[in-house]
Amino acid sequence: MTPLSDPDASPLRVALTGAAGAIGIVLRPGLLRAGHRLRSHDLRPLTAAAAGEELVEGDLRDSAIVDKVLAGIDVAVHMAGTSVERPLDEIIENNLRALSALYEGARRHGVRRVVFASSNHAFGMHEAGHQLGLDAPFRPDGLYGLSKAWGESMARLYWDKHGIESVSLRIGSALAEPTEIRHLSTWLGHRDLLALVRRAIEAPAVGCLAVWGVSNNVRRWWDNTGAERLGYRPVQDAEAYAAAIKAAQAPVDPLAARFQGGSFAASGCTRTAQGSGKLSG
Ligand code: 15L
């Protein structure tokens, strides 16, 4: 077996789920360029395979599809799933049932590590400006964020019970460029995104780790102290866009401005923007 070790060592056999999604389309060429032997998956049709790449299309709730995705794989990068707030049934199918099928497949096939797309929305009801470490309590801002808290617990279960490593990436706003005030804190630039995922794949012996997926923004709210063994060192900073964003910014909903989850937190929220609605803790 190829050791999980430093970059530039032997190529790893990597499966990427959700390869046609907003993050997948950044990671797919990036991981191929990094020299990994990639198996790209999506429910939707994928563009033609590159040299050395395999493709699998299908629904991850189906264990036969999971088998095709994970057979012979060292590391599964799981980006598939619902990535916004949706009705409970859809969240359960795509983010709970499919994730469970993926981890069961990882166990069947001896996959050594899962890189799981968690989200800042598992913490979105923390107040904006409040600094969060890796041990911050989950405060989901909706069913989507709640599914990511569940996913991080699933990662823990499969490490504790089956020795499958996981890196849960608490992804902020993964965009080519930040476009709103909130992004000055939450932005994860594409260069940093690829660097983060490469470290999550390649770093040796991570055990069960969660890390904030954020660039080196001077206004960031999230602190990765404790995850140094991953070796993630972001270089992008949303501050370079601050003046342009402020000049163009439309008025922000006060509830969206109050909470880290922004519009996800404000949606359907019956608290007040400040004062009597102040949350404890
Ligand atoms: C996410 O987790 C979402 O998938 C994405 O649509 C953005 O809302 C992002 O977080 C964000 O917080 O900006």
GROMACS .gro file of C-alpha atoms and ligand atoms in nm:
model
  294
    1MET     CA    1   0.000   0.000   0.000
    2THR     CA    2   0.111   0.354  -0.070
    3PRO     CA    3   0.191   0.528   0.260
    4LEU     CA    4  -0.009   0.841   0.344
    5SER     CA    5   0.286   1.072   0.368
    6ASP     CA    6   0.429   1.396   0.240
    7PRO     CA    7   0.329   1.547  -0.093
    8ASP     CA    8   0.546   1.444  -0.384
    9ALA     CA    9   0.568   1.090  -0.246
   10SER     CA   10   0.405   0.807  -0.443
   11PRO     CA   11   0.069   0.903  -0.591
   12LEU     CA   12  -0.231   0.804  -0.382
   13ARG     CA   13  -0.545   0.645  -0.515
   14VAL     CA   14  -0.802   0.915  -0.443
   15ALA     CA   15  -1.178   0.911  -0.496
   16LEU     CA   16  -1.350   1.249  -0.532
   17THR     CA   17  -1.728   1.251  -0.487
   18GLY     CA   18  -1.926   1.551  -0.607
   19ALA     CA   19  -1.666   1.615  -0.875
   20ALA     CA   20  -1.912   1.818  -1.086
   21GLY     CA   21  -2.004   2.048  -0.796
   22ALA     CA   22  -1.877   2.400  -0.724
   23ILE     CA   23  -1.585   2.271  -0.516
   24GLY     CA   24  -1.537   1.951  -0.716
   25ILE     CA   25  -1.465   2.140  -1.037
   26VAL     CA   26  -1.176   2.316  -0.860
   27LEU     CA   27  -1.041   2.003  -0.693
   28ARG     CA   28  -1.065   1.765  -0.989
   29PRO     CA   29  -0.801   1.932  -1.210
   30GLY     CA   30  -0.598   2.034  -0.905
   31LEU     CA   31  -0.569   1.681  -0.769
   32LEU     CA   32  -0.484   1.547  -1.115
   33ARG     CA   33  -0.212   1.812  -1.146
   34ALA     CA   34  -0.083   1.705  -0.805
   35GLY     CA   35  -0.026   1.359  -0.954
   36HIS     CA   36  -0.289   1.162  -0.765
   37ARG     CA   37  -0.459   0.866  -0.932
   38LEU     CA   38  -0.808   1.006  -0.934
   39ARG     CA   39  -1.148   0.841  -0.953
   40SER     CA   40  -1.403   1.116  -0.998
   41HIS     CA   41  -1.767   1.063  -0.908
   42ASP     CA   42  -2.089   1.256  -0.943
   43LEU     CA   43  -2.461   1.194  -0.976
   44ARG     CA   44  -2.454   1.428  -1.277
   45PRO     CA   45  -2.268   1.356  -1.601
   46LEU     CA   46  -1.898   1.432  -1.577
   47THR     CA   47  -1.680   1.581  -1.848
   48ALA     CA   48  -1.442   1.338  -2.024
   49ALA     CA   49  -1.182   1.162  -1.812
   50ALA     CA   50  -0.828   1.296  -1.814
   51ALA     CA   51  -0.533   1.063  -1.863
   52GLY     CA   52  -0.507   0.835  -1.563
   53GLU     CA   53  -0.852   0.931  -1.432
   54GLU     CA   54  -1.151   0.700  -1.387
   55LEU     CA   55  -1.515   0.814  -1.374
   56VAL     CA   56  -1.814   0.680  -1.182
   57GLU     CA   57  -2.164   0.824  -1.212
   58GLY     CA   58  -2.448   0.734  -0.978
   59ASP     CA   59  -2.629   0.768  -0.650
   60LEU     CA   60  -2.416   0.713  -0.340
   61ARG     CA   61  -2.712   0.576  -0.146
   62ASP     CA   62  -2.667   0.268  -0.365
   63SER     CA   63  -2.394   0.045  -0.216
   64ALA     CA   64  -2.312  -0.093  -0.564
   65ILE     CA   65  -2.220   0.262  -0.674
   66VAL     CA   66  -2.022   0.315  -0.354
   67ASP     CA   67  -1.832  -0.007  -0.430
   68LYS     CA   68  -1.739   0.129  -0.774
   69VAL     CA   69  -1.625   0.457  -0.620
   70LEU     CA   70  -1.418   0.310  -0.336
   71ALA     CA   71  -1.269  -0.022  -0.455
   72GLY     CA   72  -0.889   0.003  -0.429
   73ILE     CA   73  -0.896   0.361  -0.297
   74ASP     CA   74  -0.659   0.505  -0.031
   75VAL     CA   75  -0.843   0.831   0.044
   76ALA     CA   76  -1.203   0.935  -0.029
   77VAL     CA   77  -1.265   1.310  -0.062
   78HIS     CA   78  -1.639   1.341  -0.004
   79MET     CA   79  -1.775   1.663  -0.150
   80ALA     CA   80  -2.109   1.524  -0.273
   81GLY     CA   81  -2.434   1.614  -0.101
   82THR     CA   82  -2.677   1.899  -0.052
   83SER     CA   83  -2.479   2.218   0.009
   84VAL     CA   84  -2.756   2.462   0.100
   85GLU     CA   85  -3.061   2.469   0.325
   86ARG     CA   86  -3.326   2.227   0.194
   87PRO     CA   87  -3.626   2.035   0.330
   88LEU     CA   88  -3.549   1.768   0.587
   89ASP     CA   89  -3.617   1.468   0.360
   90GLU     CA   90  -3.364   1.586   0.104
   91ILE     CA   91  -3.103   1.658   0.371
   92ILE     CA   92  -3.156   1.313   0.523
   93GLU     CA   93  -3.120   1.135   0.188
   94ASN     CA   94  -2.820   1.326   0.054
   95ASN     CA   95  -2.626   1.420   0.366
   96LEU     CA   96  -2.708   1.145   0.616
   97ARG     CA   97  -2.800   0.834   0.419
   98ALA     CA   98  -2.540   0.886   0.143
   99LEU     CA   99  -2.268   0.970   0.398
  100SER     CA  100  -2.352   0.660   0.595
  101ALA     CA  101  -2.329   0.450   0.278
  102LEU     CA  102  -1.993   0.608   0.199
  103TYR     CA  103  -1.844   0.533   0.542
  104GLU     CA  104  -1.978   0.177   0.529
  105GLY     CA  105  -1.814   0.143   0.187
  106ALA     CA  106  -1.490   0.281   0.330
  107ARG     CA  107  -1.502   0.011   0.595
  108ARG     CA  108  -1.575  -0.266   0.342
  109HIS     CA  109  -1.296  -0.155   0.109
  110GLY     CA  110  -1.027  -0.069   0.365
  111VAL     CA  111  -1.019   0.300   0.266
  112ARG     CA  112  -0.777   0.455   0.509
  113ARG     CA  113  -0.905   0.811   0.523
  114VAL     CA  114  -1.216   1.013   0.443
  115VAL     CA  115  -1.190   1.387   0.383
  116PHE     CA  116  -1.536   1.512   0.472
  117ALA     CA  117  -1.688   1.840   0.353
  118SER     CA  118  -1.822   1.978   0.680
  119SER     CA  119  -1.931   2.340   0.688
  120ASN     CA  120  -1.915   2.660   0.889
  121HIS     CA  121  -2.295   2.633   0.898
  122ALA     CA  122  -2.260   2.368   1.171
  123PHE     CA  123  -2.151   2.673   1.380
  124GLY     CA  124  -2.357   2.944   1.211
  125MET     CA  125  -2.553   3.060   1.519
  126HIS     CA  126  -2.234   3.183   1.689
  127GLU     CA  127  -2.227   3.560   1.686
  128ALA     CA  128  -2.028   3.725   1.408
  129GLY     CA  129  -1.693   3.848   1.537
  130HIS     CA  130  -1.675   3.582   1.807
  131GLN     CA  131  -1.350   3.384   1.775
  132LEU     CA  132  -1.396   3.007   1.751
  133GLY     CA  133  -1.129   2.745   1.809
  134LEU     CA  134  -1.145   2.385   1.694
  135ASP     CA  135  -1.328   2.292   2.014
  136ALA     CA  136  -1.615   2.539   1.962
  137PRO     CA  137  -1.957   2.387   2.029
  138PHE     CA  138  -2.177   2.310   1.731
  139ARG     CA  139  -2.445   2.576   1.684
  140PRO     CA  140  -2.606   2.479   1.350
  141ASP     CA  141  -2.795   2.751   1.166
  142GLY     CA  142  -3.037   2.510   0.994
  143LEU     CA  143  -3.091   2.152   0.886
  144TYR     CA  144  -2.798   2.168   0.644
  145GLY     CA  145  -2.562   2.279   0.923
  146LEU     CA  146  -2.711   2.015   1.151
  147SER     CA  147  -2.633   1.745   0.892
  148LYS     CA  148  -2.268   1.857   0.896
  149ALA     CA  149  -2.251   1.829   1.276
  150TRP     CA  150  -2.392   1.477   1.234
  151GLY     CA  151  -2.130   1.406   0.967
  152GLU     CA  152  -1.846   1.511   1.197
  153SER     CA  153  -1.983   1.269   1.457
  154MET     CA  154  -1.997   0.996   1.195
  155ALA     CA  155  -1.628   1.062   1.122
  156ARG     CA  156  -1.557   1.017   1.493
  157LEU     CA  157  -1.761   0.692   1.506
  158TYR     CA  158  -1.568   0.533   1.219
  159TRP     CA  159  -1.233   0.634   1.370
  160ASP     CA  160  -1.318   0.510   1.718
  161LYS     CA  161  -1.484   0.189   1.605
  162HIS     CA  162  -1.305   0.099   1.280
  163GLY     CA  163  -0.981   0.301   1.273
  164ILE     CA  164  -1.076   0.489   0.955
  165GLU     CA  165  -0.912   0.831   0.964
  166SER     CA  166  -1.111   1.144   0.882
  167VAL     CA  167  -1.038   1.509   0.823
  168SER     CA  168  -1.356   1.714   0.853
  169LEU     CA  169  -1.316   2.042   0.665
  170ARG     CA  170  -1.535   2.315   0.812
  171ILE     CA  171  -1.552   2.499   0.484
  172GLY     CA  172  -1.622   2.871   0.487
  173SER     CA  173  -1.709   3.053   0.163
  174ALA     CA  174  -1.518   2.863  -0.105
  175LEU     CA  175  -1.517   3.110  -0.392
  176ALA     CA  176  -1.278   3.241  -0.656
  177GLU     CA  177  -1.322   3.586  -0.500
  178PRO     CA  178  -1.507   3.722  -0.195
  179THR     CA  179  -1.812   3.931  -0.289
  180GLU     CA  180  -1.971   4.047   0.038
  181ILE     CA  181  -1.872   4.183   0.382
  182ARG     CA  182  -1.921   3.846   0.552
  183HIS     CA  183  -1.674   3.688   0.312
  184LEU     CA  184  -1.399   3.914   0.448
  185SER     CA  185  -1.411   3.674   0.747
  186THR     CA  186  -1.531   3.349   0.587
  187TRP     CA  187  -1.355   3.335   0.247
  188LEU     CA  188  -1.164   3.025   0.140
  189GLY     CA  189  -0.986   3.113  -0.183
  190HIS     CA  190  -0.946   2.844  -0.446
  191ARG     CA  191  -0.569   2.826  -0.409
  192ASP     CA  192  -0.606   2.770  -0.035
  193LEU     CA  193  -0.894   2.525  -0.091
  194LEU     CA  194  -0.676   2.302  -0.306
  195ALA     CA  195  -0.384   2.333  -0.063
  196LEU     CA  196  -0.612   2.240   0.228
  197VAL     CA  197  -0.756   1.936   0.054
  198ARG     CA  198  -0.408   1.823  -0.055
  199ARG     CA  199  -0.285   1.841   0.303
  200ALA     CA  200  -0.599   1.654   0.420
  201ILE     CA  201  -0.518   1.379   0.170
  202GLU     CA  202  -0.141   1.368   0.207
  203ALA     CA  203  -0.057   1.451   0.571
  204PRO     CA  204   0.057   1.145   0.763
  205ALA     CA  205  -0.133   1.005   1.064
  206VAL     CA  206  -0.406   1.261   1.126
  207GLY     CA  207  -0.642   1.033   1.321
  208CYS     CA  208  -0.980   1.203   1.349
  209LEU     CA  209  -0.931   1.573   1.291
  210ALA     CA  210  -1.153   1.873   1.220
  211VAL     CA  211  -1.013   2.192   1.072
  212TRP     CA  212  -1.153   2.528   0.965
  213GLY     CA  213  -1.152   2.574   0.589
  214VAL     CA  214  -1.067   2.942   0.574
  215SER     CA  215  -0.805   3.158   0.409
  216ASN     CA  216  -0.558   3.376   0.594
  217ASN     CA  217  -0.814   3.658   0.621
  218VAL     CA  218  -0.717   3.924   0.874
  219ARG     CA  219  -1.086   3.932   0.977
  220ARG     CA  220  -1.132   3.555   1.009
  221TRP     CA  221  -1.332   3.425   1.309
  222TRP     CA  222  -1.184   3.075   1.311
  223ASP     CA  223  -0.859   2.957   1.464
  224ASN     CA  224  -0.690   2.631   1.357
  225THR     CA  225  -0.457   2.611   1.658
  226GLY     CA  226  -0.436   2.241   1.743
  227ALA     CA  227  -0.442   2.122   1.382
  228GLU     CA  228  -0.078   2.203   1.306
  229ARG     CA  229  -0.004   1.840   1.219
  230LEU     CA  230  -0.209   1.888   0.905
  231GLY     CA  231   0.044   2.145   0.780
  232TYR     CA  232  -0.219   2.373   0.623
  233ARG     CA  233  -0.079   2.725   0.574
  234PRO     CA  234  -0.323   2.951   0.390
  235VAL     CA  235  -0.180   3.236   0.185
  236GLN     CA  236  -0.487   3.420   0.051
  237ASP     CA  237  -0.652   3.711   0.234
  238ALA     CA  238  -0.994   3.859   0.152
  239GLU     CA  239  -0.874   4.197   0.279
  240ALA     CA  240  -0.735   4.269  -0.066
  241TYR     CA  241  -1.099   4.294  -0.182
  242ALA     CA  242  -1.233   4.489   0.117
  243ALA     CA  243  -1.249   4.837  -0.035
  244ALA     CA  244  -1.427   4.717  -0.351
  245ILE     CA  245  -1.674   4.505  -0.151
  246LYS     CA  246  -1.759   4.789   0.088
  247ALA     CA  247  -1.815   5.029  -0.201
  248ALA     CA  248  -2.055   4.788  -0.374
  249GLN     CA  249  -2.225   4.633  -0.070
  250ALA     CA  250  -2.606   4.661  -0.052
  251PRO     CA  251  -2.757   4.702   0.300
  252VAL     CA  252  -2.721   4.375   0.496
  253ASP     CA  253  -3.012   4.213   0.683
  254PRO     CA  254  -2.932   4.284   1.055
  255LEU     CA  255  -2.995   3.920   1.150
  256ALA     CA  256  -2.762   3.798   0.876
  257ALA     CA  257  -2.499   4.044   1.003
  258ARG     CA  258  -2.544   3.925   1.361
  259PHE     CA  259  -2.461   3.558   1.309
  260GLN     CA  260  -2.161   3.382   1.152
  261GLY     CA  261  -2.390   3.183   0.921
  262GLY     CA  262  -2.513   3.504   0.758
  263SER     CA  263  -2.825   3.453   0.543
  264PHE     CA  264  -2.845   3.083   0.643
  265ALA     CA  265  -2.878   3.190   1.007
  266ALA     CA  266  -3.125   3.468   0.928
  267SER     CA  267  -3.353   3.246   0.719
  268GLY     CA  268  -3.658   3.152   0.925
  269CYS     CA  269  -3.497   3.295   1.240
  270THR     CA  270  -3.742   3.421   1.502
  271ARG     CA  271  -3.478   3.585   1.725
  272THR     CA  272  -3.424   3.959   1.713
  273ALA     CA  273  -3.123   4.117   1.550
  274GLN     CA  274  -2.994   4.242   1.888
  275GLY     CA  275  -3.105   4.335   2.240
  276SER     CA  276  -3.376   4.114   2.391
  277GLY     CA  277  -3.300   3.832   2.151
  278LYS     CA  278  -2.940   3.799   2.269
  279LEU     CA  279  -2.834   3.436   2.280
  280SER     CA  280  -2.651   3.303   2.582
  281GLY     CA  281  -2.321   3.119   2.568
  28215L     C1  282  -2.162   2.651   0.268
  28215L     O1  283  -2.146   2.554   0.341
  28215L     C2  284  -2.246   2.643   0.147
  28215L     O2  285  -2.235   2.518   0.083
  28215L     C3  286  -2.221   2.753   0.049
  28215L     O3  287  -2.332   2.758  -0.038
  28215L     C4  288  -2.201   2.890   0.116
  28215L     O4  289  -2.318   2.931   0.177
  28215L     C5  290  -2.093   2.879   0.222
  28215L     O5  291  -2.117   2.772   0.310
  28215L     C6  292  -2.084   3.008   0.304
  28215L     O6  293  -2.102   3.004   0.425
  28215L     O7  294  -2.056   3.113   0.245
   0.00000   0.00000   0.00000
